[in-house]
XYZ file of C-alpha atoms in Angstrom:
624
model
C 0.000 0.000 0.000
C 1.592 3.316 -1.346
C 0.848 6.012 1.048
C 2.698 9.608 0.714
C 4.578 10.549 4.230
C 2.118 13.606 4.539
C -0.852 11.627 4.414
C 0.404 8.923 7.081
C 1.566 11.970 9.228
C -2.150 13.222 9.369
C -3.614 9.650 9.770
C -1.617 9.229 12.691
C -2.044 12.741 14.223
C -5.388 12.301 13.418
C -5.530 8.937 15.422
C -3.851 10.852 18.218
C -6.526 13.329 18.778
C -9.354 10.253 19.031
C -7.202 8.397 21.272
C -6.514 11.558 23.187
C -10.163 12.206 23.792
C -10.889 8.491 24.567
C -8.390 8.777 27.459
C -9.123 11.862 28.434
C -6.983 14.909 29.094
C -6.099 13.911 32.633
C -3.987 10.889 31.162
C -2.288 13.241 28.770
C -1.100 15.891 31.048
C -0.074 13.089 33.610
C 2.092 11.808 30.595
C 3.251 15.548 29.849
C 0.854 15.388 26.694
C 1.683 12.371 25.231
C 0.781 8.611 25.786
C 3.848 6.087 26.406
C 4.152 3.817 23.223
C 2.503 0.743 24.191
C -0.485 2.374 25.907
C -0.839 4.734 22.591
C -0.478 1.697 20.357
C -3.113 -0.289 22.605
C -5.616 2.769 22.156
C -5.140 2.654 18.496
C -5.457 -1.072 18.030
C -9.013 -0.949 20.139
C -10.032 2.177 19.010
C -9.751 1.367 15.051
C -11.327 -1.938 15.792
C -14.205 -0.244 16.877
C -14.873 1.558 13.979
C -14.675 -1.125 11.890
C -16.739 -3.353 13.824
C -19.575 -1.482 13.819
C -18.972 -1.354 10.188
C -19.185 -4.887 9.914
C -21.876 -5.283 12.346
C -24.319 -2.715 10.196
C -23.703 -5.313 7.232
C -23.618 -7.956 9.161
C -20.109 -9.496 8.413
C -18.582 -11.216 11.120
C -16.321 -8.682 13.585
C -13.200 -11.294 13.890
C -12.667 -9.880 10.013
C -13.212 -6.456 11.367
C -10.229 -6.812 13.717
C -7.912 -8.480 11.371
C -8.496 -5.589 9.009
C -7.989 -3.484 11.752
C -4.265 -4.902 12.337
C -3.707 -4.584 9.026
C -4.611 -1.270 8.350
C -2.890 0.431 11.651
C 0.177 -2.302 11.363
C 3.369 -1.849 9.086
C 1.297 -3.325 5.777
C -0.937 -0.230 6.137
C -1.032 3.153 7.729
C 1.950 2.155 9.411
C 0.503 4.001 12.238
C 1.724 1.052 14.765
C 5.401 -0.483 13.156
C 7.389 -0.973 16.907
C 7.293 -5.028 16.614
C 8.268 -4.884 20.106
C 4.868 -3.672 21.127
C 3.283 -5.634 18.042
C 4.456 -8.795 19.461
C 3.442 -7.608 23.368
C -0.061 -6.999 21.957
C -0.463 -10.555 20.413
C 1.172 -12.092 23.250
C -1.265 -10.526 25.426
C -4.303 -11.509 23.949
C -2.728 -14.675 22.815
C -2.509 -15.782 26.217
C -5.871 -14.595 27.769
C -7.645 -15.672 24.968
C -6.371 -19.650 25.171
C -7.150 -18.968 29.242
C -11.140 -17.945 28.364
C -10.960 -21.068 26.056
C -9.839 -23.138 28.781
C -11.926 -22.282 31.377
C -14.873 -23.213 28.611
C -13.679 -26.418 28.089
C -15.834 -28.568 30.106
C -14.250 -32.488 29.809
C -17.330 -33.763 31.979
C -19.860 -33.156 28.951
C -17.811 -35.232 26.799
C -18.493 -38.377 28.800
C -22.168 -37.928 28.355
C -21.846 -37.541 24.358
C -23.668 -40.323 21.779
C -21.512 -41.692 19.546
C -21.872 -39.498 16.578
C -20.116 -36.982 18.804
C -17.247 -39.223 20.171
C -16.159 -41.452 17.321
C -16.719 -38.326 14.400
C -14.670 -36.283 17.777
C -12.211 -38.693 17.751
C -11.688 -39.159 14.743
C -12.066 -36.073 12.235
C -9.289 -34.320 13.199
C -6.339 -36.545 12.226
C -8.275 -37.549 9.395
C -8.531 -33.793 7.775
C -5.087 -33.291 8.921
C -4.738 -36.241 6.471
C -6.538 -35.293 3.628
C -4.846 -31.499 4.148
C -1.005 -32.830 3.621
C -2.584 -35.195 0.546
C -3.421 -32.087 -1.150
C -0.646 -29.935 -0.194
C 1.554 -33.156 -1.923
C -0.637 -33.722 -4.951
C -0.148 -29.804 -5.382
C 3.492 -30.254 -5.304
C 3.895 -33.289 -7.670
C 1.416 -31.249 -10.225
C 4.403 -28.044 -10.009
C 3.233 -26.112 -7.475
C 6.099 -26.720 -5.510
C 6.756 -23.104 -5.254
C 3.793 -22.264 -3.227
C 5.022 -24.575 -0.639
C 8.651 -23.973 0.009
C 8.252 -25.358 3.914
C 9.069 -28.719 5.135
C 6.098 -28.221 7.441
C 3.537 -26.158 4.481
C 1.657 -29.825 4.198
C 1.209 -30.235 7.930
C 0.737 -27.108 8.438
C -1.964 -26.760 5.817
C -3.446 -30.048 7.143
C -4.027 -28.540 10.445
C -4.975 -25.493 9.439
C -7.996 -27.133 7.523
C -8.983 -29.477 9.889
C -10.545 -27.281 12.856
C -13.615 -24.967 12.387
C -14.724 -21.462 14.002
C -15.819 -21.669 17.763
C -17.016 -17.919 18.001
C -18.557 -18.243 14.335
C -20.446 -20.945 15.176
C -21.858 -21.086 18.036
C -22.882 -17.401 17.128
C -25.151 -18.694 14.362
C -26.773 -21.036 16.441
C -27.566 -18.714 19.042
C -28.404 -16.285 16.619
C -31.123 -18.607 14.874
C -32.212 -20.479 18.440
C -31.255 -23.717 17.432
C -28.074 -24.414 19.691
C -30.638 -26.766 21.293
C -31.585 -28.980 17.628
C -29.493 -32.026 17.197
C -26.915 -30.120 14.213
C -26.665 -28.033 17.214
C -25.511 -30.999 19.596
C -23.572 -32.230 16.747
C -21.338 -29.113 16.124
C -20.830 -28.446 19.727
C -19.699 -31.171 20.357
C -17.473 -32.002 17.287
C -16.278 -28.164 18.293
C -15.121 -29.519 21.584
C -13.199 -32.509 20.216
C -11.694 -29.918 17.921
C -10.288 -27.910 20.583
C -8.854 -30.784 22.280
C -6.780 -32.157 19.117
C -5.550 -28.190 18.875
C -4.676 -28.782 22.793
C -2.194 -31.746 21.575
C -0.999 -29.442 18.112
C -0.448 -26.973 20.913
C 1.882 -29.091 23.241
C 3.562 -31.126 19.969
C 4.003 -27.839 17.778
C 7.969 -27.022 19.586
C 9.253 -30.821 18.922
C 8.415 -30.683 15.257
C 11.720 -29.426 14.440
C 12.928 -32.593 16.469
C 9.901 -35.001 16.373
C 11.920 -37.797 17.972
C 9.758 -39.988 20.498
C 11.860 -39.011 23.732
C 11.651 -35.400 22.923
C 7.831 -35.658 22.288
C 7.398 -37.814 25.707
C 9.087 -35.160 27.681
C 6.878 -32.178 26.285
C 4.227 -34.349 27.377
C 5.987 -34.777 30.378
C 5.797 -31.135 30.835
C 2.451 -30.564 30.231
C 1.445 -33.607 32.593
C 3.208 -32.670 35.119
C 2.206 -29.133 35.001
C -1.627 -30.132 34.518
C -0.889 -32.216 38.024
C 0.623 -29.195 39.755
C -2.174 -27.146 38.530
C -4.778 -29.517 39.810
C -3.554 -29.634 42.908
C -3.036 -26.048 43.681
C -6.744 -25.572 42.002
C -8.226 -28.261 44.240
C -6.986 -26.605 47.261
C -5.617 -23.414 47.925
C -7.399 -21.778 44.663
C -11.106 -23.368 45.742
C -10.308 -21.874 49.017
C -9.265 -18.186 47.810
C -12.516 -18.401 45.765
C -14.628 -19.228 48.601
C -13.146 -16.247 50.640
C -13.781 -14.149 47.369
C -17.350 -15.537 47.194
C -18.935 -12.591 49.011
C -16.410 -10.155 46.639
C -17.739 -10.899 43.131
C -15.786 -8.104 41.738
C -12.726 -9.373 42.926
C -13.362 -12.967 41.168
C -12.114 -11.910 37.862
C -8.863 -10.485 38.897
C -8.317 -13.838 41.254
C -9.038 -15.589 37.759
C -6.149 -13.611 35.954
C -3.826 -13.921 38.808
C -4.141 -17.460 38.672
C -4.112 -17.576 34.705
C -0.499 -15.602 35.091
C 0.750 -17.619 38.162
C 0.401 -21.330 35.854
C 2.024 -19.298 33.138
C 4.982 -18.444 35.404
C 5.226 -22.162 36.496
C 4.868 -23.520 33.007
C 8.155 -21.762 32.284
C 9.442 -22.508 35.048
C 9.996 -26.192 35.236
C 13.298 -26.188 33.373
C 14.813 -24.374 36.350
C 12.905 -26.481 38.961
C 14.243 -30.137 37.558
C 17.625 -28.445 38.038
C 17.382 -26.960 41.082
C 15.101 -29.927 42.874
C 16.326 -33.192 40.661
C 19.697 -31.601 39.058
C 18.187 -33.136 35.321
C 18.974 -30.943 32.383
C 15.606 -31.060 30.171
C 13.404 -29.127 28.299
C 10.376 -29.430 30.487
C 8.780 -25.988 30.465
C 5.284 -25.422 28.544
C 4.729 -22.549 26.388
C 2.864 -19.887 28.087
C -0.433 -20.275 25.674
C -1.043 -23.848 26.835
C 0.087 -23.168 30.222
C -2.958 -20.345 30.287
C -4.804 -23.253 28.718
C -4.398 -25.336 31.570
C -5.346 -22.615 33.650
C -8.331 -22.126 32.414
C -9.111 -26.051 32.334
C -8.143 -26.477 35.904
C -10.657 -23.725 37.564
C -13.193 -25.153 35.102
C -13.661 -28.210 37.361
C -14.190 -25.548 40.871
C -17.856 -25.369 42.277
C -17.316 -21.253 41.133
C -16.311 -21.966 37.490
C -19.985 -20.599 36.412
C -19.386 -17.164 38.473
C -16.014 -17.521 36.675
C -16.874 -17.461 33.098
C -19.408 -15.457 33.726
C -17.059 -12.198 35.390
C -14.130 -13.039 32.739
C -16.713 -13.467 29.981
C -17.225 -9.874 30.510
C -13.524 -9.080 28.970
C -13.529 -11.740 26.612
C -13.740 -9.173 23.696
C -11.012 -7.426 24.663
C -8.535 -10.220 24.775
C -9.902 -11.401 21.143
C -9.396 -7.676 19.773
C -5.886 -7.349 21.606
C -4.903 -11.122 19.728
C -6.858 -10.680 16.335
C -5.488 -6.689 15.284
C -2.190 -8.145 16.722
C -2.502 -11.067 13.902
C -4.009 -8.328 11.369
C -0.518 -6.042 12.065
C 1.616 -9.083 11.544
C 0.365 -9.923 7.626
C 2.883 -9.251 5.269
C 3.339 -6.779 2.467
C 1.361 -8.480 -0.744
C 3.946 -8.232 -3.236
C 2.932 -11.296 -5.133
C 0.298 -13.439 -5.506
C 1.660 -16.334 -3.664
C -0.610 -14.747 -0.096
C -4.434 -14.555 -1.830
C -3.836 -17.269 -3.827
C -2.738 -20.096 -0.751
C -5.953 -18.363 0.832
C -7.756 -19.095 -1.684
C -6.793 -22.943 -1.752
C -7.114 -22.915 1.920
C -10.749 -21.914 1.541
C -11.583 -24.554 -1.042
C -9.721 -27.581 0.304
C -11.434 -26.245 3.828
C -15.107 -26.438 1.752
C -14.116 -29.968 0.191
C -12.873 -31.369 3.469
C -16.473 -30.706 4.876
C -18.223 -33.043 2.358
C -14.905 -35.639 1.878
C -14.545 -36.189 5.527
C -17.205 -34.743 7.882
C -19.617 -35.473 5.701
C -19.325 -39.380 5.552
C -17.638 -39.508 9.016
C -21.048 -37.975 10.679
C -23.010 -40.261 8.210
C -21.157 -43.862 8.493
C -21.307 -43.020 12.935
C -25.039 -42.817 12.673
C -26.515 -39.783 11.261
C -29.244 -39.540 8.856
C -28.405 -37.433 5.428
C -29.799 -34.208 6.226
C -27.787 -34.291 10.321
C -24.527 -34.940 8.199
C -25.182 -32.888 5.413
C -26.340 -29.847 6.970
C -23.839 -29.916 9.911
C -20.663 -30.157 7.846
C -22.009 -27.251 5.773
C -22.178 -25.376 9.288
C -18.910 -25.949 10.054
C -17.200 -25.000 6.228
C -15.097 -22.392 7.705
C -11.386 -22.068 9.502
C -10.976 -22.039 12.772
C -9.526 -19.114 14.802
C -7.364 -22.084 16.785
C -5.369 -22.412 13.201
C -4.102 -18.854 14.041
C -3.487 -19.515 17.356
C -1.510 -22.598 15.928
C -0.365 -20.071 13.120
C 1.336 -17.709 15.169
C 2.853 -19.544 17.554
C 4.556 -21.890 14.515
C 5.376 -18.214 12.920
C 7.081 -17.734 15.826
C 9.000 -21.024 15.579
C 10.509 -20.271 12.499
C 8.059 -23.351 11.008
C 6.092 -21.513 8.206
C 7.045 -18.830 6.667
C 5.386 -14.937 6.722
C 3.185 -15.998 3.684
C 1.763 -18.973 5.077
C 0.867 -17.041 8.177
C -0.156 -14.771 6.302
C -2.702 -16.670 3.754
C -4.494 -18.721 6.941
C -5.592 -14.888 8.086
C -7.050 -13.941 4.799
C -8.547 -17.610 4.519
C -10.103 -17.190 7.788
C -11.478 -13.911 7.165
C -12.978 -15.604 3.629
C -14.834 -18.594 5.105
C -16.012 -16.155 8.147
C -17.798 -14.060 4.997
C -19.257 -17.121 3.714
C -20.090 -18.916 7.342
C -23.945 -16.764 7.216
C -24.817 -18.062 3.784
C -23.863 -21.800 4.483
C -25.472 -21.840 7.521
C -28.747 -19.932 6.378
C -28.843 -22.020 3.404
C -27.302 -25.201 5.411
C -31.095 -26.940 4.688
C -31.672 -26.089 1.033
C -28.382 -26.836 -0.198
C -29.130 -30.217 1.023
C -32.469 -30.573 -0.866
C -30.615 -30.121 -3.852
C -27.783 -32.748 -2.947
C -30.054 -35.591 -1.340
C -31.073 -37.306 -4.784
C -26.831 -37.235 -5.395
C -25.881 -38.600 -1.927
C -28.557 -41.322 -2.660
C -26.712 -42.431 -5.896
C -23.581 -42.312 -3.856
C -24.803 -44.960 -1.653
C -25.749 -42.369 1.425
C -29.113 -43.389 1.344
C -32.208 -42.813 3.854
C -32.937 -44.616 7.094
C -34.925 -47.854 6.006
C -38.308 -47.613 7.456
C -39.746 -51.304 9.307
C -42.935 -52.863 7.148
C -45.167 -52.571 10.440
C -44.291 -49.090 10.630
C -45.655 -48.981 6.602
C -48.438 -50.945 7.676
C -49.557 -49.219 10.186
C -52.686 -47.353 11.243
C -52.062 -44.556 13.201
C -54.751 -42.791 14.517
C -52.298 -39.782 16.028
C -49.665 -38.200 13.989
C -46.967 -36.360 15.356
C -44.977 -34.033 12.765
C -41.834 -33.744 14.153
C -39.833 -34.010 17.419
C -38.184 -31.375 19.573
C -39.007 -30.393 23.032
C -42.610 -30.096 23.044
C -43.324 -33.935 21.535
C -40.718 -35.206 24.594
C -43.420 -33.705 26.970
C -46.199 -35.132 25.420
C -44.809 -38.239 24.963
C -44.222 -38.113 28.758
C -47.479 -36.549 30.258
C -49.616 -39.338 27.541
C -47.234 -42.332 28.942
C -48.496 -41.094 32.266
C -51.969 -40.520 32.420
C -53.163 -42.338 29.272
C -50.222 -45.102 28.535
C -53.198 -46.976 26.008
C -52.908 -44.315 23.616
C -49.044 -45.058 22.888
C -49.465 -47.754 20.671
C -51.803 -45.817 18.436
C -49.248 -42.787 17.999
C -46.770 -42.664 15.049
C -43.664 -39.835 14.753
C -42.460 -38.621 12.104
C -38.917 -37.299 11.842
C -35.632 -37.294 9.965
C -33.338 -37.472 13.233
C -32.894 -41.268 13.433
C -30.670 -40.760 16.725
C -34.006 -40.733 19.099
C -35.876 -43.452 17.161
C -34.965 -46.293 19.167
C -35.806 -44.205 22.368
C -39.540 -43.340 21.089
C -39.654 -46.955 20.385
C -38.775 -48.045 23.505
C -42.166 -46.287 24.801
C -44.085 -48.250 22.482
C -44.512 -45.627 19.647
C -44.116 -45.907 15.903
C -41.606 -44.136 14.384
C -40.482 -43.620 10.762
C -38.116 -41.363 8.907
C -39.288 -38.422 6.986
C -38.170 -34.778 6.041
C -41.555 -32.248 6.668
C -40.430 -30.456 4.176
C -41.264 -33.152 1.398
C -44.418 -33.432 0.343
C -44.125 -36.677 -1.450
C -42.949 -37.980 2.149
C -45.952 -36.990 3.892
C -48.259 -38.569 1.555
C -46.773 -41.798 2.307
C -46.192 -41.687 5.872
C -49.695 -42.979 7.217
C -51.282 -39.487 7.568
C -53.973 -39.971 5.106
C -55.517 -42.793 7.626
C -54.880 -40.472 10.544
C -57.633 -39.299 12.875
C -55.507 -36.706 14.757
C -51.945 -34.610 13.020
C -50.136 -32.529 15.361
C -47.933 -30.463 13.832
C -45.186 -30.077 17.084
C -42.868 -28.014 15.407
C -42.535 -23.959 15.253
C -41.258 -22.122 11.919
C -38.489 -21.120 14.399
C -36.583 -24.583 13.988
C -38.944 -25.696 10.735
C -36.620 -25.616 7.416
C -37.911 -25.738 3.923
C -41.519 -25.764 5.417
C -43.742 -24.172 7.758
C -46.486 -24.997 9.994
C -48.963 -23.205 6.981
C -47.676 -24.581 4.491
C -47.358 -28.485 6.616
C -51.402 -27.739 7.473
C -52.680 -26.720 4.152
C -50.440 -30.046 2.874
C -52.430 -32.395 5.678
C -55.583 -31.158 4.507
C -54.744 -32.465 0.495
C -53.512 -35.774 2.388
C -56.553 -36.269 4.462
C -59.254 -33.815 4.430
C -61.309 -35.828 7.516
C -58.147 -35.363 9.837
C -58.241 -33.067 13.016
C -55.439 -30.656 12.252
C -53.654 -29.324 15.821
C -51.172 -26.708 14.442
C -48.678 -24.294 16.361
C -48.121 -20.579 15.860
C -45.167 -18.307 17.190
C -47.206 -14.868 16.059
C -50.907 -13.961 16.394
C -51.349 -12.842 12.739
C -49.414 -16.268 11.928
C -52.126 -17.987 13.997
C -54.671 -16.186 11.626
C -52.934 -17.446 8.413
C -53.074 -21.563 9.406
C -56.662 -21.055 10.639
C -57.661 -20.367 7.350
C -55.256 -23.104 5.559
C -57.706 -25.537 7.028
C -56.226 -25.859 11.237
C -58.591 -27.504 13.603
C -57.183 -25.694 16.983
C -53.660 -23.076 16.630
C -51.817 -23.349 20.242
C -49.443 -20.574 21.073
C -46.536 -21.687 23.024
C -45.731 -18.558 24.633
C -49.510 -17.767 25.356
C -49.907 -20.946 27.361
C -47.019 -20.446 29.314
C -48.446 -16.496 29.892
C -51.617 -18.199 31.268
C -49.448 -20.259 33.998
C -47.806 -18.033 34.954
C -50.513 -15.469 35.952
C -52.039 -18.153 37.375
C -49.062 -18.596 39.334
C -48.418 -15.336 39.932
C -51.980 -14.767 41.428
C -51.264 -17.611 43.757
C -48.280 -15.977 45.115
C -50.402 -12.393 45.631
C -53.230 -14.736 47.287
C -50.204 -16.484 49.670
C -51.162 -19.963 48.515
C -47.809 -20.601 45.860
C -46.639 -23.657 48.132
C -50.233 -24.953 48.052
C -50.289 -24.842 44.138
C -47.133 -26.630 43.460
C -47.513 -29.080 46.103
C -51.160 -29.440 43.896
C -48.861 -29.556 40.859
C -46.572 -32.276 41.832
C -48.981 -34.656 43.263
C -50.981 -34.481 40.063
C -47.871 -34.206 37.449
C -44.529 -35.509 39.774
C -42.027 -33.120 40.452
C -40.177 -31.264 37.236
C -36.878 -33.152 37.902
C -38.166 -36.408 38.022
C -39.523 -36.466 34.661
C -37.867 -39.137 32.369
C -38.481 -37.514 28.946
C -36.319 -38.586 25.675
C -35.004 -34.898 25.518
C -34.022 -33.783 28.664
C-alpha cells in the first residue's frame, strides 16, 4: 500500500486526537501530553477496531474480520501508524494468552463423557483424518508443479491442520443467533467443536518438537504438560477453591483472582526447566509454552464449584482479549507483493469447503446420522478455525512456516467467516438439492420397518423437539393406552430407538417433502399434530405443513402451532382444527401462578402440581 509521508503523518495525528479524547486529558497531562508507546499503540489497536466493527456489524459481516483488518490497516502493511514489533508482538502475546485462558476455562471435559456416539467417534476421529486429507493435497499440489507455493518442510502439515478445525465464536454465534443451539446439528457441532479444541490442545503441546519429532523429545513435552496439569490440579483443588470461597462474598474481585491465577500457571509452566535443576539436578526441556500453560489454567478452575461465576465475570472481557490477539494477527500480515498470499488463501478456503463433504460429511453419516444431520452440519462448520491462528502464530514464531503462510491462513479465515452466514442460512436447502446425489452415492435414507408402513395410526406427530418429549411423557403417564396408536415422524434417526422403547411408531421423513408426507400414514390419521414452530422448521412451515395435511386427508383433526398472532390467523384459514401458542400458554401459567403468590397460597399450588404431574426433575423424557 503506497501512502505519501504527509498523508500517514495526518492519519496518525489524526488517530492521536481520538485516542486523546478516549483517554481523556487527565492521562495526557499526567504523561506531559503524550501517551507512552505501548499504551498509545493499545488505544489505536481498540479504538480502530471499533470503527470497523460497527462497520461490519451494520452489514452484518462477522467482527473477527473487522479486527484483522484493523491490524492490518494500523500495522506496518498499512497506515503504518503502529510499526514498533516490540509492542506488536506484546499486543499478540497478550491476547494470545488470555484468549487460550477464556478457552480453557470453557472447556468442560465432563460433557464429553455424556456424548452419543456421533459426537465421540466423528470427535475422535475427524481431526487426524482432515489433517490427512490437508497434507494429501498440499503433496498432490506439489507433484502437479506447485512446488513453489510450498517452500516449507512443514507447508503440508501445516496446511493439514490449518484445515482441519472450524470457528468456535462463528459458530456457536449462528446457532444462538437462529435459536437452534438446542436442535441435534446443534448438539452435533458443539460437540465435534469440543473434540476440535482438544486435538488443537495436543498441536499446541507437539508444535515445539516438530523441528525434532523424535519420540523421547515428544514424551518429555508431554511430560511437561502432565506434570504441570498435576501441579495445577492440585493447587486448584486446594488453595485456589479456598481463595474463591473467601472471594465468594467479593464478586468483583473474582475476575482479577481468575487472571492472577491464569499468570501464576504461566509463570510455572516456564518454570519447570529451572525447577528439575534446582530440585532433581536433570537438564531437560520441560517448560510449557505460556499459551497452553494459560490453557491449563483455564481447564483447571473449570472443574471448581465457582467456574460458572467464573466465566461469567471473565466473559465480561472476553472481547477485549480477542481484539488485543486478532489486530495483533491483522498487524503481523505481510506486504502483498505477489500473488503467492491470496492465492494459498484461496486454496485454503476450497480444500477447507471440500474437506467438509470428503470427511465430515461421511464420518457424521457412516457413525449414525441420517443425510440431512450430516449434510447440513458439515455445511455449518465450512469455515477455519480461529485455533489455526493460534496454531499459526505460535509456529510463525518457531521459524516453522514462513510470513506468507501465516499470512494466507488470516485472509482464509477472514474468507470462510464471509461465507459462514450463507452456508449456515442455506445449510437446509443446499441439502435438498444434494439428497437425490448422496442417494446415488450410496448415502441413502434410514430404512423404514414394514409394520411401521403398515400401520394405522390414529395420532400423527410431525416432528420431534421439546414439546413432543413432553407429550410423549405426560400421555405415557396418564393415558399409557394411547401409545401404541401414535406414530412420529422425523428425519433425526438418533431418538428413534428411544420413542420406540415407549411403544410408539416411528419412521423417517423430512416435513419439508411433500411426497414424504403422503406416504407416511397421515392420510388414515384421525388426529396430526404439527409439534414443530417455523423457528426450527426448514424448507416448510407450519402453513404450508397444514394446508399439505388437509390435500392428504381432508377428515383429519389438524392441531397446528403458531409463534405470532397474525401467523395464527394465516393456518386457521389453511384448514387448522385448533392453533396453540406456546408462549400464550405459558403467559396463562404463569398469571395463574403469579396470582397464587399475591393470594399467599404458591406452596399450596405446586404441592397441587406435583402430586398431580410428579415433580419437574423427576420427569424421564427422551429430551431432557
Amino acid at each position: 500500500m503506497n501512502i505519501s509521508a504527509p498523508l500517514k503523518t495526518s492519519f496518525r495525528h489524526f488517530f492521536q486526537v481520538l485516542v486523546f479524547s478516549l483517554v481523556g486529558t487527565s492521562t495526557a497531562n499526567a504523561a506531559g501530553g503524550h501517551l507512552e508507546p505501548l499504551v498509545y499503540d493499545i488505544g489505536i489497536c481498540l479504538f480502530s477496531a471499533s470503527l470497523l466493527a460497527i462497520l461490519f456489524a451494520r452489514f452484518k459481516i462477522p467482527s473477527i474480520a473487522a479486527f484483522l483488518l484493523a491490524g492490518i490497516l494500523v500495522g506496518p502493511v498499512g497506515f503504518k501508524l503502529i510499526t514498533d514489533p516490540r509492542n506488536i508482538e506484546t499486543i499478540a502475546e497478550l491476547g494470545f494468552i488470555l484468549l487460550l485462558f477464556m478457552i480453557g476455562v470453557e472447556i468442560d471435559i465432563r460433557k464429553i463423557a455424556k456424548s452419543g456416539k456421533v459426537i465421540i467417534t466423528s470427535g475422535i476421529l475427524q481431526y487426524p483424518l482432515t489433517v490427512l486429507f490437508g497434507v494429501l493435497v498440499v503433496k498432490a499440489l506439489i507433484w502437479l508443479g506447485f512446488s513453489n507455493a510450498f517452500p516449507g518442510d512443514y507447508d503440508a502439515l501445516y496446511f493439514g491442520i490449518f484445515i482441519a478445525g472450524s470457528s468456535t465464536l462463528l459458530v456457536v454465534k449462528m446457532f444462538q443467533e437462529n435459536y437452534e443451539l438446542d436442535t441435534e446439528s446443534g448438539h452435533l457441532s458443539l460437540g465435534l467443536l469440543v473434540f476440535q479444541d482438544i486435538w488443537a490442545v495436543i498441536v499446541l503441546t507437539l508444535q515445539p518438537t516438530f523441528n525434532s519429532p523424535e519420540l523421547t523429545t515428544v514424551l518429555i513435552s508431554f511430560l511437561g504438560m502432565f506434570l504441570l496439569v498435576a501441579i495445577s490440579y492440585l493447587l486448584a483443588k486446594g488453595f485456589i477453591a479456598q481463595t474463591f470461597k473467601w472471594l465468594a462474598k467479593e464478586p468483583q474481585m473474582i475476575f482479577v483472582a481468575s487472571i492472577g491465577w491464569c499468570f501464576s500457571v504461566v509463570f510455572i509452566g516456564s518454570s519447570l526447566d529451572l525447577m528439575a535443576g534446582a530440585i532433581f539436578d536433570l537438564d531437560v526441556t520441560l517448560s510449557v509454552g505460556s499459551g497452553m500453560s494459560a490453557l491449563i489454567a483455564g481447564m483447571t478452575i473449570a472443574a471448581l464449584p465457582y467456574s460458572r461465576d467464573i466465566i461469567a465475570k471473565v466473559g465480561i472481557v472476553r472481547d477485549f482479549f480477542i481484539v488485543l490477539f486478532f489486530v495483533g494477527l491483522g498487524m503481523s500480515v505481510p506486504v502483498l507483493d505477489n500473488f503467492i498470499v491470496p492465492a494459498l488463501a484461496v486454496v485454503l478456503a476450497v480444500f477447507s469447503l471440500l474437506s467438509r463433504q470428503i470427511v465430515f460429511f461421511p464420518l457424521f453419516y457412516i457413525t449414525g446420522g441420517d443425510q440431512r444431520l450430516a449434510q447440513v452440519t458439515s455445511l455449518r462448520l465450512a469455515q477455519l478455525s480461529e485455533f489455526g491462528l493460534v496454531i499459526a502464530y505460535l509456529g510463525s514464531q518457531l521459524g516453522h512456516i514462513s510470513s506468507d503462510m501465516s499470512g494466507a491462513i488470516i485472509f482464509g479465515f477472514v474468507m470462510t467467516a464471509l461465507l459462514t452466514p450463507v452456508l449456515y442460512r442455506n445449510a437446509h436447502r443446499f441439502y435438498g438439492h444434494m439428497a437425490p446425489v448422496l442417494h446415488r452415492l450410496g448415502f441413502k435414507e434410514p430404512p423404514v420397518s414394514s409394520n411401521e408402513l403398515e400401520a394405522n395410526p390414529e395420532i400423527v406427530l410431525l416432528g420431534f423437539h421439546r414439546v413432543a418429549s413432553s407429550l410423549l411423557h405426560e400421555i405415557s403417564e396418564h393415558r399409557p393406552e394411547l401409545l401404541k396408536k401414535i406414530l412420529v415422524i422425523d428425519f433425526n434417526v438418533q431418538i428413534h430407538a428411544a420413542i420406540r422403547r415407549l411403544g410408539v411408531g416411528v419412521r423417517y421423513g423430512d416435513l419439508a417433502s411433500e411426497q414424504t408426507l403422503s406416504h407416511s400414514g397421515i392420510e388414515k390419521a384421525k388426529v396430526v399434530v404439527a409439534t414443530i414452530s417455523d423457528d426450527i422448521l426448514r424448507g416448510t412451515s407450519n402453513h404450508k405443513l397444514v394446508q399439505t395435511i388437509r390435500q392428504i386427508n381432508p377428515d383429519a383433526i389438524v392441531i397446528s402451532n403458531a409463534e405470532q398472532p397474525l401467523n395464527a390467523k394465516d393456518i386457521y384459514e389453511a384448514g387448522a382444527d385448533y392453533v396453540y401458542m406456546g408462549r400464550v400458554n405459558t403467559a396463562r401459567a404463569l398469571e395463574e401462578i403469579i396470582e397464587r403468590t399475591l393470594d399467599g397460597t404458591l406452596s399450596d399450588y405446586r404441592q397441587e402440581q406435583e402430586e398431580k404431574h410428579g415433580k419437574s426433575h423427576e420427569r424421564s423424557e427422551i429430551l431432557h
